[in-house]
PDB file of C-alpha atoms in Angstrom:
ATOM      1  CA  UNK A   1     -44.991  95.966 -59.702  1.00  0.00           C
ATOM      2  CA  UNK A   2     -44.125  99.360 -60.322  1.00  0.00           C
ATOM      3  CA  UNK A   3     -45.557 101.559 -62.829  1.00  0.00           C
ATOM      4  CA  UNK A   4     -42.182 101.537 -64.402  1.00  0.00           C
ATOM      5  CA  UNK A   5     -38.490 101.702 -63.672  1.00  0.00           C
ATOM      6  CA  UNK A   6     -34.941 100.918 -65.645  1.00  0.00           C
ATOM      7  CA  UNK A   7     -32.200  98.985 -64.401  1.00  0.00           C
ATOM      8  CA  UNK A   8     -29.493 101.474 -65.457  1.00  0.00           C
ATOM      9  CA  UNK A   9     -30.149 104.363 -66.338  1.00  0.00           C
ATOM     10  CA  UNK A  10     -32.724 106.232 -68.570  1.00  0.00           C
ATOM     11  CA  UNK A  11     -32.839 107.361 -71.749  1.00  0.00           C
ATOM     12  CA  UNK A  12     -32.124 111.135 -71.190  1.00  0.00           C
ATOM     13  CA  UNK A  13     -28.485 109.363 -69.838  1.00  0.00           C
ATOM     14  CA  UNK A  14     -28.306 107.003 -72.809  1.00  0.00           C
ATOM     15  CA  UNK A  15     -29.513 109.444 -75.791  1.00  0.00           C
ATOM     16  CA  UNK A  16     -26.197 111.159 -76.573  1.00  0.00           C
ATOM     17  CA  UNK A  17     -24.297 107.941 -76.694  1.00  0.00           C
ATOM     18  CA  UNK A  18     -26.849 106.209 -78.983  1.00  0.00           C
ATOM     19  CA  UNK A  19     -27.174 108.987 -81.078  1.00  0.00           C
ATOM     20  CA  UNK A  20     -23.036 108.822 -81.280  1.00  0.00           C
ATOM     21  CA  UNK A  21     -23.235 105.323 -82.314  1.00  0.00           C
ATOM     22  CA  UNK A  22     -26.350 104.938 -83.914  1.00  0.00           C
ATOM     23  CA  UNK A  23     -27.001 108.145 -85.777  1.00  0.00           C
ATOM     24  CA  UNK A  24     -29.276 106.747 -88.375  1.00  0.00           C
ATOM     25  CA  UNK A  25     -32.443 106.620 -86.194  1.00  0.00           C
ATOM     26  CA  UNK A  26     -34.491 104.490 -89.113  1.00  0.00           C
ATOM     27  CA  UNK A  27     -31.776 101.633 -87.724  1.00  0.00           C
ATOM     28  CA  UNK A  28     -33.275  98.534 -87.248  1.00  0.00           C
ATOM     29  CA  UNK A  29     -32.452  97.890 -83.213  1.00  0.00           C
ATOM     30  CA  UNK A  30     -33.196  95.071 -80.731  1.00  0.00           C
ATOM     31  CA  UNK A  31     -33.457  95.745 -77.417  1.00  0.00           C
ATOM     32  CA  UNK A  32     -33.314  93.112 -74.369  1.00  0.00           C
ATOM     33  CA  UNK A  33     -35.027  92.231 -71.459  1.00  0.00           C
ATOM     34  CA  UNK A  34     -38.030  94.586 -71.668  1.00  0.00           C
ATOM     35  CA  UNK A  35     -40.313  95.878 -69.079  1.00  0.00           C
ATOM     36  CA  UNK A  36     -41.225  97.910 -66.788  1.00  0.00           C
ATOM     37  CA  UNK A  37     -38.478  99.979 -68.446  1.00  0.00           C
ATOM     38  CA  UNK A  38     -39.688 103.401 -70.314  1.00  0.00           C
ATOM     39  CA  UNK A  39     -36.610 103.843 -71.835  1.00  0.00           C
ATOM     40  CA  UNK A  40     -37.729 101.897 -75.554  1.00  0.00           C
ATOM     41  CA  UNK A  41     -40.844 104.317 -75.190  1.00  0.00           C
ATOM     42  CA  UNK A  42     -38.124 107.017 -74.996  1.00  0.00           C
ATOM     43  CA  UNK A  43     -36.220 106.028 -77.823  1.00  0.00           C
ATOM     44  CA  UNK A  44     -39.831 105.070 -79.375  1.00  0.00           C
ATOM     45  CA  UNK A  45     -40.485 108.650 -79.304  1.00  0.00           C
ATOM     46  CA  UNK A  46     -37.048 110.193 -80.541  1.00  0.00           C
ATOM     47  CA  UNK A  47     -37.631 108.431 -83.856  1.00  0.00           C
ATOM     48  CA  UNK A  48     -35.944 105.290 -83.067  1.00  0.00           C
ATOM     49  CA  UNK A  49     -39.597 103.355 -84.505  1.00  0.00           C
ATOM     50  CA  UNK A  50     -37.745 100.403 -86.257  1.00  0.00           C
ATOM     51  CA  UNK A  51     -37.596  98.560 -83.131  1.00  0.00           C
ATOM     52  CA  UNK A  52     -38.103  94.790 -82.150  1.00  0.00           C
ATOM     53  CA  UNK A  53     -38.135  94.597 -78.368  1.00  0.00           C
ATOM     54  CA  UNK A  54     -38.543  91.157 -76.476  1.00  0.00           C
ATOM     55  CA  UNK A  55     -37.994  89.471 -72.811  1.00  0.00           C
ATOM     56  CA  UNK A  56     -37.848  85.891 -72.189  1.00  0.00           C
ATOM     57  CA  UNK A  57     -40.933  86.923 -69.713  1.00  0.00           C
ATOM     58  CA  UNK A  58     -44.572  87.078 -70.757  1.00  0.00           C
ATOM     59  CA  UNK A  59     -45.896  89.387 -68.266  1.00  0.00           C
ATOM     60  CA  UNK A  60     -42.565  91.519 -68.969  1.00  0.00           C
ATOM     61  CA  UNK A  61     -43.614  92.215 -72.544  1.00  0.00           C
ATOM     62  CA  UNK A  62     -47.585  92.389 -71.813  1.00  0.00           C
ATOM     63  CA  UNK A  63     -46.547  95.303 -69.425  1.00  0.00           C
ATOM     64  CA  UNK A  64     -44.367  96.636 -72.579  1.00  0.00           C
ATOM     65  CA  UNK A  65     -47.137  96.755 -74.843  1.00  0.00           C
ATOM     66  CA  UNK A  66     -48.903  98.446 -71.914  1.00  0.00           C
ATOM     67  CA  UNK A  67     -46.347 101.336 -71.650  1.00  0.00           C
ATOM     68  CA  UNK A  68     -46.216 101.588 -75.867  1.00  0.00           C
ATOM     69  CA  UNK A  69     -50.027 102.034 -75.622  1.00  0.00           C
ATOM     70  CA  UNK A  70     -50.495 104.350 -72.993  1.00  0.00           C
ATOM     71  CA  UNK A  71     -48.211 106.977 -72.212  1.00  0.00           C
ATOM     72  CA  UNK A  72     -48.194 110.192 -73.691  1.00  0.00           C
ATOM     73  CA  UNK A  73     -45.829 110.467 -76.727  1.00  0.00           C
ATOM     74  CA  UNK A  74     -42.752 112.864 -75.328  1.00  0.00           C
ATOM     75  CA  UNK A  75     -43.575 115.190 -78.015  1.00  0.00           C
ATOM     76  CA  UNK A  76     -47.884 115.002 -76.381  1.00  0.00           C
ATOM     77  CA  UNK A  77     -46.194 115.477 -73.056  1.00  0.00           C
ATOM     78  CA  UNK A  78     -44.026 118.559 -74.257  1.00  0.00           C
ATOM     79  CA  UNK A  79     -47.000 119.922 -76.058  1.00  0.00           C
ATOM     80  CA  UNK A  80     -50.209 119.409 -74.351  1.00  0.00           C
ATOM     81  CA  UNK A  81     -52.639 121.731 -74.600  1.00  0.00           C
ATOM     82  CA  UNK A  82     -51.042 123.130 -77.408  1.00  0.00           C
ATOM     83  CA  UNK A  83     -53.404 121.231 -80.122  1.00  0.00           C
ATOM     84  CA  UNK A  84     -50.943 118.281 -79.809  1.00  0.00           C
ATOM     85  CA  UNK A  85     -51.746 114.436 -80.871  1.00  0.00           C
ATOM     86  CA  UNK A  86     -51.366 111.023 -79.365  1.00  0.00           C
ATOM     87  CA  UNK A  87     -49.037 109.401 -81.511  1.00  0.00           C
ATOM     88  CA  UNK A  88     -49.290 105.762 -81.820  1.00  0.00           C
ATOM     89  CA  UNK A  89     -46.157 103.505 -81.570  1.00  0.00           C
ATOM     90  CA  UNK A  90     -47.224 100.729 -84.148  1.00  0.00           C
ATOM     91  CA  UNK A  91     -44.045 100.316 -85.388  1.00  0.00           C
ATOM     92  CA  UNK A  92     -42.457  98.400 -82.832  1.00  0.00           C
ATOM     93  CA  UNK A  93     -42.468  94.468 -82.601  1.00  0.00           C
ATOM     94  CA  UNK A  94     -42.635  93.446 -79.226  1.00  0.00           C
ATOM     95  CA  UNK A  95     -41.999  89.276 -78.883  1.00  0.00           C
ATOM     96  CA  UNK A  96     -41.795  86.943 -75.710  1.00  0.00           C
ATOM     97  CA  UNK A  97     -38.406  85.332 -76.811  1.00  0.00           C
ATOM     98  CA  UNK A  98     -35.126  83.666 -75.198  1.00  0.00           C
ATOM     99  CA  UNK A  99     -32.021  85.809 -76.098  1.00  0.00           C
ATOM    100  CA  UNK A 100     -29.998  82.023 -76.660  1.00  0.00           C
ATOM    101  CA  UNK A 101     -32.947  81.302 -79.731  1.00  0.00           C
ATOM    102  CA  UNK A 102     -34.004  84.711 -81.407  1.00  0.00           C
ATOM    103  CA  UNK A 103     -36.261  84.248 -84.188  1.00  0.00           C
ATOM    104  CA  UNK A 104     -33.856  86.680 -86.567  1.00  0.00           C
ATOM    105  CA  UNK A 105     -32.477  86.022 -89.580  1.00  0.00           C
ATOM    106  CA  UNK A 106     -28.436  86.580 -89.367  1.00  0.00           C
ATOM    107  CA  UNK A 107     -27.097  90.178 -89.752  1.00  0.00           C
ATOM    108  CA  UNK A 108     -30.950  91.193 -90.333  1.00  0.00           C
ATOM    109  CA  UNK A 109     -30.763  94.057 -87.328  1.00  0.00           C
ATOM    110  CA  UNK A 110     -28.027  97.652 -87.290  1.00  0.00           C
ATOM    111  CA  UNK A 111     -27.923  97.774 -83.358  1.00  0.00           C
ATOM    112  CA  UNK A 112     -28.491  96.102 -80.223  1.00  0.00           C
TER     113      UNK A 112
END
């Protein structure tokens, strides 16, 4: 597979409309169908941290949890060299889950 890709658009597209409509980034969010997709890593690093982020495929989250680990924080990338640090994106709950059987209590999430 590729090292990483989205299926719309990325997050330098999306960011002023989720901003718009989601201005609060401390927002609990859920976002679908994970990935090879950088753009949670995107919004990761933009202060969007209260994330849960699942796919109904295993080897679609394992290569999420790859991309949260590994890549350079946006902020790292901007700054390197500078005396910059690797920021770790604990924050985010990544789950292998079935969008018809979500393991969420009702109303328990701001955005999706």
């Amino acid at each position: 597979p590729s090292n990483s890709y989205s299926w719309y658009c990325g997050w330098d597209e999306l960011q002023p409309f989720w901003q718009m409509l989601v201005p609060n980034p401390k927002s609990r969010i859920v976002i679908a169908g994970i990935g090879n997709d950088p753009s949670p890593v995107d919004m990761y690093d933009d202060g969007y941290t209260t994330m849960i982020a699942y796919d109904y495929s295993k080897s679609g989250v394992d290569r999420a949890r790859e991309l949260f680990r590994t890549r350079l924080s946006r902020n790292e990338s901007k700054n390197k060299g500078n005396g910059g640090t690797i920021e770790r994106r604990d924050k985010v709950e990544l789950m292998t889950a079935d969008a018809a059987n979500l393991p969420l209590e009702t109303a328990s999430v701001d955005a999706t």
